[in-house]
PDB file of C-alpha atoms and ligand atoms in Angstrom:
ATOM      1  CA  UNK A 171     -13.154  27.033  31.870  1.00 81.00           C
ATOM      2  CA  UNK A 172     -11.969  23.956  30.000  1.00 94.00           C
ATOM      3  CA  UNK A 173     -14.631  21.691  28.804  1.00 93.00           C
ATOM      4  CA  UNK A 174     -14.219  17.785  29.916  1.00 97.00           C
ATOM      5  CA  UNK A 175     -13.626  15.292  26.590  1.00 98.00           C
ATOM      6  CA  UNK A 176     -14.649  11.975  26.906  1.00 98.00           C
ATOM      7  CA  UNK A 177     -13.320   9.388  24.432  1.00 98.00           C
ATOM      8  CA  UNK A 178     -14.189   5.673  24.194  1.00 98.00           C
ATOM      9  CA  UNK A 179     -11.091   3.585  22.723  1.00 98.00           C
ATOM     10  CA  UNK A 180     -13.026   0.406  21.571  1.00 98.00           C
ATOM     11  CA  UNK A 181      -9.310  -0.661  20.375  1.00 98.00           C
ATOM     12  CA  UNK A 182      -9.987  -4.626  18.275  1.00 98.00           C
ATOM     13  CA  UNK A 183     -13.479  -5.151  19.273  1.00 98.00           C
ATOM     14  CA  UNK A 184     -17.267  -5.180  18.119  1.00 98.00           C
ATOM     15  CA  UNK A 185     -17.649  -5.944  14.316  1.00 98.00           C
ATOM     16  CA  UNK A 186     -19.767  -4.234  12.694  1.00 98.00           C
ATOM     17  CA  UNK A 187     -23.228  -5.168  14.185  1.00 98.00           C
ATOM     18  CA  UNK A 188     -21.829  -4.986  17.749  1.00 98.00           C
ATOM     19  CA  UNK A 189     -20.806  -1.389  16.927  1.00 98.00           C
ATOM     20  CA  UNK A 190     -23.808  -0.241  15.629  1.00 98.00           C
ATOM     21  CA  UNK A 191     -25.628  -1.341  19.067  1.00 98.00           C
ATOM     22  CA  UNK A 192     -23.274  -0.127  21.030  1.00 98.00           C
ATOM     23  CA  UNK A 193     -23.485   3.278  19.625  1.00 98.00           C
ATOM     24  CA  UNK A 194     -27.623   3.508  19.034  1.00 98.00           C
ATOM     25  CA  UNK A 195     -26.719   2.556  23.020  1.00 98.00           C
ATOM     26  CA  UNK A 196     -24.370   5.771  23.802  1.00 98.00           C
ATOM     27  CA  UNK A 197     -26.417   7.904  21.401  1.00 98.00           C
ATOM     28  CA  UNK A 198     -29.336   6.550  23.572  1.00 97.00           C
ATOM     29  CA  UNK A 199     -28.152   7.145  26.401  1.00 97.00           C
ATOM     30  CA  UNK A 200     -27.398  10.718  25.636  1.00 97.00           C
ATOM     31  CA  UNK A 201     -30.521  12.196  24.153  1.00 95.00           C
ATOM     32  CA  UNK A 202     -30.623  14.760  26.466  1.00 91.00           C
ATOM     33  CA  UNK A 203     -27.116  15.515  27.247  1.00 93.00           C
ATOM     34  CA  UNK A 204     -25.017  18.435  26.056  1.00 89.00           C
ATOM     35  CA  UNK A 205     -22.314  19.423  28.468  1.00 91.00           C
ATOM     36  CA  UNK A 206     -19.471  17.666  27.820  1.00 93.00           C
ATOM     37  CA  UNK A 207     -17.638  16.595  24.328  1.00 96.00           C
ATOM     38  CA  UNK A 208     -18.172  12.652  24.310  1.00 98.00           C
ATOM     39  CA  UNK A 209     -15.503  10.622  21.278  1.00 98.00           C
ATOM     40  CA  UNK A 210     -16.105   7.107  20.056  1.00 98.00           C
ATOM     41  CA  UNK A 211     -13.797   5.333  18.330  1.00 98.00           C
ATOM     42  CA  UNK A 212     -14.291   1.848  16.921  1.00 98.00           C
ATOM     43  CA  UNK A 213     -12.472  -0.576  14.309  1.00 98.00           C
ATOM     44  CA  UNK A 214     -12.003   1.404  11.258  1.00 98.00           C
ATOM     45  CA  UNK A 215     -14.584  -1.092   9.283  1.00 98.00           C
ATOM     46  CA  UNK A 216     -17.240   0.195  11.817  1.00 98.00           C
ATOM     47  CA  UNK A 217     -16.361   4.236  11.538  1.00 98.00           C
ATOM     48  CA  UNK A 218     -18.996   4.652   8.416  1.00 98.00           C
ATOM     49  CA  UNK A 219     -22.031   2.778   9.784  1.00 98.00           C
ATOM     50  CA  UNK A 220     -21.181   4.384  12.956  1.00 98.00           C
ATOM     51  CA  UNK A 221     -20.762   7.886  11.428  1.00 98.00           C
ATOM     52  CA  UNK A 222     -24.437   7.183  10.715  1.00 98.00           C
ATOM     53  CA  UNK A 223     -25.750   6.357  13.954  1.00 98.00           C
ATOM     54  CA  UNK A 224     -24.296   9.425  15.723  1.00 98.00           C
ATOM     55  CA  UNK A 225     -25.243  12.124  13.726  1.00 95.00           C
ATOM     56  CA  UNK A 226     -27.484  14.432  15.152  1.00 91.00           C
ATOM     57  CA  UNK A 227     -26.341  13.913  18.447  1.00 95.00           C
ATOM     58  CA  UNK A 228     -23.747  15.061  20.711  1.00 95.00           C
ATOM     59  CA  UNK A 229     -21.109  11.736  19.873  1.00 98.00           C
ATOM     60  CA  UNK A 230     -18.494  12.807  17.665  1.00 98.00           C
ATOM     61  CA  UNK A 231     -16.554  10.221  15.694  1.00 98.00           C
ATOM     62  CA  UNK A 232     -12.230   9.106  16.123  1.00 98.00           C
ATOM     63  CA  UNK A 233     -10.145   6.401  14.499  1.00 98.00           C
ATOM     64  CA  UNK A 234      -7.363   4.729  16.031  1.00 98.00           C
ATOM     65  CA  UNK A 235      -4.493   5.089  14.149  1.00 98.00           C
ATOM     66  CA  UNK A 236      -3.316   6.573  10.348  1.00 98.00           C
ATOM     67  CA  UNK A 237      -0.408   6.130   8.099  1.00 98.00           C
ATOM     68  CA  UNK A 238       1.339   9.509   7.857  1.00 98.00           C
ATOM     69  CA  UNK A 239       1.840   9.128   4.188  1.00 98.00           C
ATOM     70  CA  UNK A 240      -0.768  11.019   1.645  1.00 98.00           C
ATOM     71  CA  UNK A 241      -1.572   7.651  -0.553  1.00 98.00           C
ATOM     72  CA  UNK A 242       0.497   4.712  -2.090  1.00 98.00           C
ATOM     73  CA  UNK A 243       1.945   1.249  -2.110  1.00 98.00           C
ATOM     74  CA  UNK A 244       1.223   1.194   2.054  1.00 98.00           C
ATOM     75  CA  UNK A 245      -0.267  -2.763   2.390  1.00 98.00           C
ATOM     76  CA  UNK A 246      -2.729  -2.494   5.095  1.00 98.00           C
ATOM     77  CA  UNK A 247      -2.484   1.245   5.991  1.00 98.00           C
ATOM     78  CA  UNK A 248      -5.130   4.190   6.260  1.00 98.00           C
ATOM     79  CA  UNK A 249      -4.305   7.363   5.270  1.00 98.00           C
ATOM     80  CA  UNK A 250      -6.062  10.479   6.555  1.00 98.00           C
ATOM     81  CA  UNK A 251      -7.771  11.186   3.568  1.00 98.00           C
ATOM     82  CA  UNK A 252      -9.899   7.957   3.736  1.00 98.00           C
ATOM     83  CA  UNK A 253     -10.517   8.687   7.790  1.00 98.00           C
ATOM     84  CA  UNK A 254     -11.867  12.348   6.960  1.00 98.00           C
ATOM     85  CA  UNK A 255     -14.095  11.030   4.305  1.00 98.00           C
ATOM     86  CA  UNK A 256     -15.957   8.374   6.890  1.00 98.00           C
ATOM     87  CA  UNK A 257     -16.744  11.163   9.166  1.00 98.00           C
ATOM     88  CA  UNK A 258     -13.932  11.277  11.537  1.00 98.00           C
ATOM     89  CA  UNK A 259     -12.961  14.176  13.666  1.00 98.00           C
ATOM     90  CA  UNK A 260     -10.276  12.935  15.607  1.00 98.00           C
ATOM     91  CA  UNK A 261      -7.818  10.124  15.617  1.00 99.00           C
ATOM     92  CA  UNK A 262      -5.863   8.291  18.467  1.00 98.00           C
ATOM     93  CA  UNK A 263      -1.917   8.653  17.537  1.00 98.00           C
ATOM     94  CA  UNK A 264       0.943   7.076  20.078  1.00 98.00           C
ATOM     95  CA  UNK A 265      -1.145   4.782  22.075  1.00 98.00           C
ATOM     96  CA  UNK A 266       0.919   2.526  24.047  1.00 97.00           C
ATOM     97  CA  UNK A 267      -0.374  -0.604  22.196  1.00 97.00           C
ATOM     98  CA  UNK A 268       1.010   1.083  19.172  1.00 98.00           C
ATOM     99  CA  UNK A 269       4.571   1.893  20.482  1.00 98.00           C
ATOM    100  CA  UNK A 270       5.114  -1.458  22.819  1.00 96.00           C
ATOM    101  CA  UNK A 271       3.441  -3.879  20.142  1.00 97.00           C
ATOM    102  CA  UNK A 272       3.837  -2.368  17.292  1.00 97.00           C
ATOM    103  CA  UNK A 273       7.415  -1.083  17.787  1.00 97.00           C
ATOM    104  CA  UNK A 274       6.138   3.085  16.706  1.00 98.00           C
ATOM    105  CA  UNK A 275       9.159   4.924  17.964  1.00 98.00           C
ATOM    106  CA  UNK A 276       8.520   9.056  18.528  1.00 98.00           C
ATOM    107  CA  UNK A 277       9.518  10.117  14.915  1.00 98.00           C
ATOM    108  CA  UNK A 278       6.843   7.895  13.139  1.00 98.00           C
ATOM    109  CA  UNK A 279       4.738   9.122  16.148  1.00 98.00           C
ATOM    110  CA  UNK A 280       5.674  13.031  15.267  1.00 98.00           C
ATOM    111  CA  UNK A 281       4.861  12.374  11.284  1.00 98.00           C
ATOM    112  CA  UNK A 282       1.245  10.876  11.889  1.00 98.00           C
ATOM    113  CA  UNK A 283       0.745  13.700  14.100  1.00 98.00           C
ATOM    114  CA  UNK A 284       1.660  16.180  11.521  1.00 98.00           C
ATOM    115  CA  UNK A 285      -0.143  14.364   8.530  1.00 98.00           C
ATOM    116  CA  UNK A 286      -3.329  13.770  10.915  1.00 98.00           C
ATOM    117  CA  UNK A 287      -3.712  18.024  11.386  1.00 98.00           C
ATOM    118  CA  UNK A 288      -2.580  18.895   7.553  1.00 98.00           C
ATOM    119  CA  UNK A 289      -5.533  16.919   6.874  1.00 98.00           C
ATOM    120  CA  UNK A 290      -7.822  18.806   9.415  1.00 98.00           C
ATOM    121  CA  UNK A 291      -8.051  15.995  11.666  1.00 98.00           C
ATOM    122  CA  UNK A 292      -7.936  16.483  15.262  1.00 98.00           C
ATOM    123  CA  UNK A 293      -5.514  14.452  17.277  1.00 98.00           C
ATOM    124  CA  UNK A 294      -5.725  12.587  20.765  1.00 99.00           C
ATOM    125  CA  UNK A 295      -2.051  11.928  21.385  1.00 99.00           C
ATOM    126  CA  UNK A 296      -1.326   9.531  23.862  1.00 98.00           C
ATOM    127  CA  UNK A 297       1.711   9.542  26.294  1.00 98.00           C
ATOM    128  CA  UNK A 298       2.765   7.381  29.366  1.00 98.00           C
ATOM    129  CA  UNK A 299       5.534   5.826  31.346  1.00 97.00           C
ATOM    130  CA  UNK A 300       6.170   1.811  31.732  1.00 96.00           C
ATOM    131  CA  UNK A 301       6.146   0.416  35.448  1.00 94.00           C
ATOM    132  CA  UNK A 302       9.742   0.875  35.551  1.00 94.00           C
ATOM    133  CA  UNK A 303      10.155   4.051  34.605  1.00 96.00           C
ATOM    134  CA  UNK A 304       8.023   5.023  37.820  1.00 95.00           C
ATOM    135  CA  UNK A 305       9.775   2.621  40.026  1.00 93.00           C
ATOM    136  CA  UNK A 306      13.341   4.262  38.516  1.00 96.00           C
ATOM    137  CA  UNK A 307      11.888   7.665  38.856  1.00 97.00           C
ATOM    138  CA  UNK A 308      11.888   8.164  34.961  1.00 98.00           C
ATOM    139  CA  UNK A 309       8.301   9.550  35.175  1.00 98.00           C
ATOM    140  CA  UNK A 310       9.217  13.251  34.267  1.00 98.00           C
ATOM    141  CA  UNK A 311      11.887  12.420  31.751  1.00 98.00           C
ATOM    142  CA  UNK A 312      10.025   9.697  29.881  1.00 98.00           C
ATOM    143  CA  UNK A 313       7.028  12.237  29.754  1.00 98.00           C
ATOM    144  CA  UNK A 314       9.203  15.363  28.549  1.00 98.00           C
ATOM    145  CA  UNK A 315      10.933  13.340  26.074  1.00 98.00           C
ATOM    146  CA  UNK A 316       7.756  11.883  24.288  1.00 98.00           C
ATOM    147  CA  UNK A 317       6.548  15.627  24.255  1.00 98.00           C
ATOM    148  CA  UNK A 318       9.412  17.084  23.040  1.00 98.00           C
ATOM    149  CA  UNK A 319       9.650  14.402  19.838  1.00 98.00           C
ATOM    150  CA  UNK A 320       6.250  14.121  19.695  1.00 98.00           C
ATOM    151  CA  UNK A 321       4.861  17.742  19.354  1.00 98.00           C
ATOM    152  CA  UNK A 322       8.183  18.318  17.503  1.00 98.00           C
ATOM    153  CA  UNK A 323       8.171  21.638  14.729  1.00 98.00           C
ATOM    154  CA  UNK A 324       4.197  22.072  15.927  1.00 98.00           C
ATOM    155  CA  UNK A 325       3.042  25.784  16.288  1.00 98.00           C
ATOM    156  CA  UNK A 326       1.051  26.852  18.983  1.00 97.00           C
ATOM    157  CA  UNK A 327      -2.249  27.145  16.241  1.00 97.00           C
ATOM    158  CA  UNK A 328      -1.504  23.832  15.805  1.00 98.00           C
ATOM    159  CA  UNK A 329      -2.055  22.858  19.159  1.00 97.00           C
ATOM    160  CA  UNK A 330      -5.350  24.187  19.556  1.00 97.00           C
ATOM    161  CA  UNK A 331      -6.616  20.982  17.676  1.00 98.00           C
ATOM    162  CA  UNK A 332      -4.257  18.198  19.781  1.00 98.00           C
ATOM    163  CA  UNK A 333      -5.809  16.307  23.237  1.00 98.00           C
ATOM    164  CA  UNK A 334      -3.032  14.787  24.972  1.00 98.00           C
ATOM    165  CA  UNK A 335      -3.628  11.859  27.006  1.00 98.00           C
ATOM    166  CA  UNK A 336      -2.026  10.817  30.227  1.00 98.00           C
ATOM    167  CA  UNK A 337      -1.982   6.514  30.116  1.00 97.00           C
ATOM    168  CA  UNK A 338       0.691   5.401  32.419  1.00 97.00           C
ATOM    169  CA  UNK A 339       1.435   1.621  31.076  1.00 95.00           C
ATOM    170  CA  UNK A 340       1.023   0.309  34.017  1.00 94.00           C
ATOM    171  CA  UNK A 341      -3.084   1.397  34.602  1.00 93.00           C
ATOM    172  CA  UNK A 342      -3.881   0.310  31.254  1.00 90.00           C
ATOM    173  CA  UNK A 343      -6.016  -2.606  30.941  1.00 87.00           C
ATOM    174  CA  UNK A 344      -4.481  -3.791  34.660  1.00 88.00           C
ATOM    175  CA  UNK A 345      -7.200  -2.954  36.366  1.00 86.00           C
ATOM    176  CA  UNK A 346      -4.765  -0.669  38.378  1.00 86.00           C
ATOM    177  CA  UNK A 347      -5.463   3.202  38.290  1.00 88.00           C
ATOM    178  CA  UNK A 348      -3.151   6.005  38.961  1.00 90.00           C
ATOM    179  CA  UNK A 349      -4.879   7.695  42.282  1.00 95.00           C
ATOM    180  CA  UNK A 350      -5.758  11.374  41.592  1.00 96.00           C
ATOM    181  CA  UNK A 351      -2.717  12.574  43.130  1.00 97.00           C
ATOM    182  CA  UNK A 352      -0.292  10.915  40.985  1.00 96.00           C
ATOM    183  CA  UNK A 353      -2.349  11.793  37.213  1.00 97.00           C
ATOM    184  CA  UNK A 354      -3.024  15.000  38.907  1.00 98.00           C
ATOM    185  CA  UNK A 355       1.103  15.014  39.463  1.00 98.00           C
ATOM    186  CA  UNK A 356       1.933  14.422  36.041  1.00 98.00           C
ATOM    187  CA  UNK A 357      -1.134  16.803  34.344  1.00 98.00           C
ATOM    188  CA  UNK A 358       0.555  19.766  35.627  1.00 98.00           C
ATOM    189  CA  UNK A 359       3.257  18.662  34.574  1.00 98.00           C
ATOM    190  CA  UNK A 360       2.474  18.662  31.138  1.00 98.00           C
ATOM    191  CA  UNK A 361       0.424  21.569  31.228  1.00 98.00           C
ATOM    192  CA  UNK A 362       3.729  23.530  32.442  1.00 98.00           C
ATOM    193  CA  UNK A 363       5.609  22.020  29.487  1.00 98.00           C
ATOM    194  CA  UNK A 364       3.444  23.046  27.164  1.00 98.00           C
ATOM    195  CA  UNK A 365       3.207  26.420  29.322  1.00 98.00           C
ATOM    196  CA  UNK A 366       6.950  26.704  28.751  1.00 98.00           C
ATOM    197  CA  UNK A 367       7.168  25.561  24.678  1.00 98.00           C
ATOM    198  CA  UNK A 368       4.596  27.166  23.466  1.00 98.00           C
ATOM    199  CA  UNK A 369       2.146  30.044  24.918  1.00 97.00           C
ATOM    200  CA  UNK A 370       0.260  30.813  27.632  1.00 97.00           C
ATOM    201  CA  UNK A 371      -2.853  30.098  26.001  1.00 97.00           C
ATOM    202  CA  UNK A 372      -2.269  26.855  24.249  1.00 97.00           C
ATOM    203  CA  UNK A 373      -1.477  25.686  28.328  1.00 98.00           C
ATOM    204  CA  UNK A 374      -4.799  26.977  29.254  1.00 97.00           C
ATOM    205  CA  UNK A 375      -6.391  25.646  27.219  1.00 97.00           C
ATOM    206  CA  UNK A 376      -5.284  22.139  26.249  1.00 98.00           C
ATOM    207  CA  UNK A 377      -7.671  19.640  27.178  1.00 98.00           C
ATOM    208  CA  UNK A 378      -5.224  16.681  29.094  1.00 98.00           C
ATOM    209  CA  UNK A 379      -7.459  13.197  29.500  1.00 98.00           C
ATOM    210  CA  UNK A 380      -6.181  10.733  31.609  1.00 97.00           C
ATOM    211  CA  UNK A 381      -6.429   7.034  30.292  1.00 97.00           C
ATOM    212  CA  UNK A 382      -5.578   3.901  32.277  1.00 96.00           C
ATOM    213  CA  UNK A 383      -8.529   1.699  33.981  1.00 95.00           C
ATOM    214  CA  UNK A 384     -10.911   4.338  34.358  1.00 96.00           C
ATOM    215  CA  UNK A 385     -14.105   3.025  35.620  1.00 96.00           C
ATOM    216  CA  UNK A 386     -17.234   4.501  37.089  1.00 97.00           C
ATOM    217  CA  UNK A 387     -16.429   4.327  39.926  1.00 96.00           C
ATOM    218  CA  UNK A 388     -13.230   6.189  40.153  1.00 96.00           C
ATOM    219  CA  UNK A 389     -14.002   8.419  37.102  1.00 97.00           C
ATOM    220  CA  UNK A 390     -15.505  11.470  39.513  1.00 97.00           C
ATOM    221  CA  UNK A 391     -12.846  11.563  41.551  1.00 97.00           C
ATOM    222  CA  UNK A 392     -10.258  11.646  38.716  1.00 97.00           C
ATOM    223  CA  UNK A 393     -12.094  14.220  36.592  1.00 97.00           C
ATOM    224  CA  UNK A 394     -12.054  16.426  39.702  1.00 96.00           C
ATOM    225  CA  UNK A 395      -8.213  17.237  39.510  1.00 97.00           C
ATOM    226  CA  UNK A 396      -7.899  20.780  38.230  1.00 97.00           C
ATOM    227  CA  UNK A 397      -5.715  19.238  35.366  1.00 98.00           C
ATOM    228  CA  UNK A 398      -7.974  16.374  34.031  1.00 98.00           C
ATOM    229  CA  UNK A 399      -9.634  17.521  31.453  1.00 98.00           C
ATOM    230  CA  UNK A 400     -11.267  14.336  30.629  1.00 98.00           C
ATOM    231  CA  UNK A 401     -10.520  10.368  30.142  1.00 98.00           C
ATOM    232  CA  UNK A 402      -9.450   8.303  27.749  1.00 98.00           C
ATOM    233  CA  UNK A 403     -11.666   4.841  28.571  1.00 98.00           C
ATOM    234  CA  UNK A 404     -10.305   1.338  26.764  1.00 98.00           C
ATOM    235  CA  UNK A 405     -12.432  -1.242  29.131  1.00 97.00           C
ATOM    236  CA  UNK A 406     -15.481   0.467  30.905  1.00 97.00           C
ATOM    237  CA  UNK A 407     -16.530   1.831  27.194  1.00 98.00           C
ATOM    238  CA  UNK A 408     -17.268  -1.205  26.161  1.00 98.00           C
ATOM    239  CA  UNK A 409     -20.472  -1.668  27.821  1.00 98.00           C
ATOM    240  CA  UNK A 410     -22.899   1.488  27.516  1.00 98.00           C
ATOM    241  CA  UNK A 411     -23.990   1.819  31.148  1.00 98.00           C
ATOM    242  CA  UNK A 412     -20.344   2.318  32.149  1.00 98.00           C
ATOM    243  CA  UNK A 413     -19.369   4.123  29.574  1.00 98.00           C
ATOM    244  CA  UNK A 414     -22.369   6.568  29.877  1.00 98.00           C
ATOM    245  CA  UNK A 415     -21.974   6.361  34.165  1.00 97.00           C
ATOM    246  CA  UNK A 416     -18.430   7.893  33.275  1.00 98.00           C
ATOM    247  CA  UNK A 417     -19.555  10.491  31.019  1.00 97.00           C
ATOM    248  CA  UNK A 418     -22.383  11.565  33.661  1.00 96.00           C
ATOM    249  CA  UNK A 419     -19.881  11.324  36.965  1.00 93.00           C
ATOM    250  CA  UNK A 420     -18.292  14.517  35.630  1.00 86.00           C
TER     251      UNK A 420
HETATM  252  P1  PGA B  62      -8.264   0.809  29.827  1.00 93.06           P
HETATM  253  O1  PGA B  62      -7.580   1.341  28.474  1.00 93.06           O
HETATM  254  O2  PGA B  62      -9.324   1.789  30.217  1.00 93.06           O
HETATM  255  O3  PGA B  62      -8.812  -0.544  29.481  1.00 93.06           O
HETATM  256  O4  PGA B  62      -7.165   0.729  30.873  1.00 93.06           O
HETATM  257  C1  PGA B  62      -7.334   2.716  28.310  1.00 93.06           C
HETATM  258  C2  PGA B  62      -6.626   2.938  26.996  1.00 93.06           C
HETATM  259  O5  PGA B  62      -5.811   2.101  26.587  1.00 93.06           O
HETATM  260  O6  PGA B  62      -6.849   3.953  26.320  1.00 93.06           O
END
């Protein structure tokens, strides 16, 4: 059986002393509890200090973006490297913040994925359609085309160390959630596609959060869905007691 992930995007919040409580918070929170994978990720000028806080506990530690170039003349970028050597595991690549504010088209998207696991880090890659891609009935095509340029020239071993992550654009942040159904819906999907691209195994056993206005009090019935693997929680991880009341509802 597929373990459940839980990552917290903190996305441009908490400096550096609101980090460090948040965490002792989660870590906290979690003394006892070891049966799920929980991720934090916070500002990259909080990863060290947090890095500090969570080891010897069960939190494990993710960045929210990289430059997919090795080192250089890159103004204002973060290269794997640096990530790796502050402690992180895993990094966020693709988020929909990224690609709608930042203009990050599928190529760039593709390279930071590939530069993110030649450095050994592990990768949440995040995938969604807009609000009028659903009403258009786009859903399917918008979500095979960011996996096909996406996960382009991966193996199958190199799957084994990507989470994708369901966010329709429309849930995140809007309060709005997709119901269980419709995630549900588009899980499979994705589990089929990567059924049908690469193996058998890498379908079984990719772990496929959903992201988009996840909350305690619809996490359960989300997590539920024999295709959620997990969530991917912007808002509700902001604040320990919802954060940790999602990680406990599964
Ligand atoms: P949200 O954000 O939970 O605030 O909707 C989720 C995300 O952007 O990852």
């Amino acid at each position: 059986m597929r373990k459940k992930v839980i990552a917290g995007n903190w996305k441009m919040n908490n400096d550096l002393n609101e980090s460090i409580n948040l965490v002792s918070q989660i870590k906290l929170g979690l003394a006892d509890y070891n049966k799920n994978e929980v991720i934090v990720c916070p500002s990259f000028t909080s990863l060290e200090s947090v890095n500090a806080v969570i080891k010897n506990s069960v939190i494990k530690l993710g960045a929210q973006n990289l430059y997919y170039e090795d080192s250089g003349a890159y103004t204002g970028e973060i290269s794997a490297k640096m990530l790796k050597s502050v402690g992180c595991e895993y990094v966020i690549i693709g988020h929909s913040e990224r690609r709608t504010i930042f203009q990050e088209k599928d190529e760039l998207i593709n390279l930071k994925i590939k530069q993110a696991l030649s450095e050994k880090l592990k990768v949440i890659f995040c995938i969604g359609e807009t609000l009028e891609e659903r009403e258009n009935d786009k859903t399917f095509k918008v979500i095979n085309s960011q996996l096909s340029l996406g996960l382009k020239d991966l193996s199958a071993i190199e799957l084994n160390d990507i989470i994708i992550a369901y966010e329709p654009v429309w849930a995140i942040g809007t309060g709005k959630t997709a119901t269980p159904q419709q995630a549900q819906e588009v899980h499979k999907y994705i589990r089929d596609y990567i059924r049908e691209n690469f193996t058998d195994e890498s379908a079984e056993n990719l772990i496929i959060q959903y992201g988009g206005s996840v909350k305690p009090d619809n996490a359960a019935e989300l997590l539920n869905q024999p295709d959620i693997d997990g969530a991917l929680v912007g808002g509700a991880c902001l604040k320990s007691d919802s954060f940790l009341s999602i990680i406990k509802s599964v």
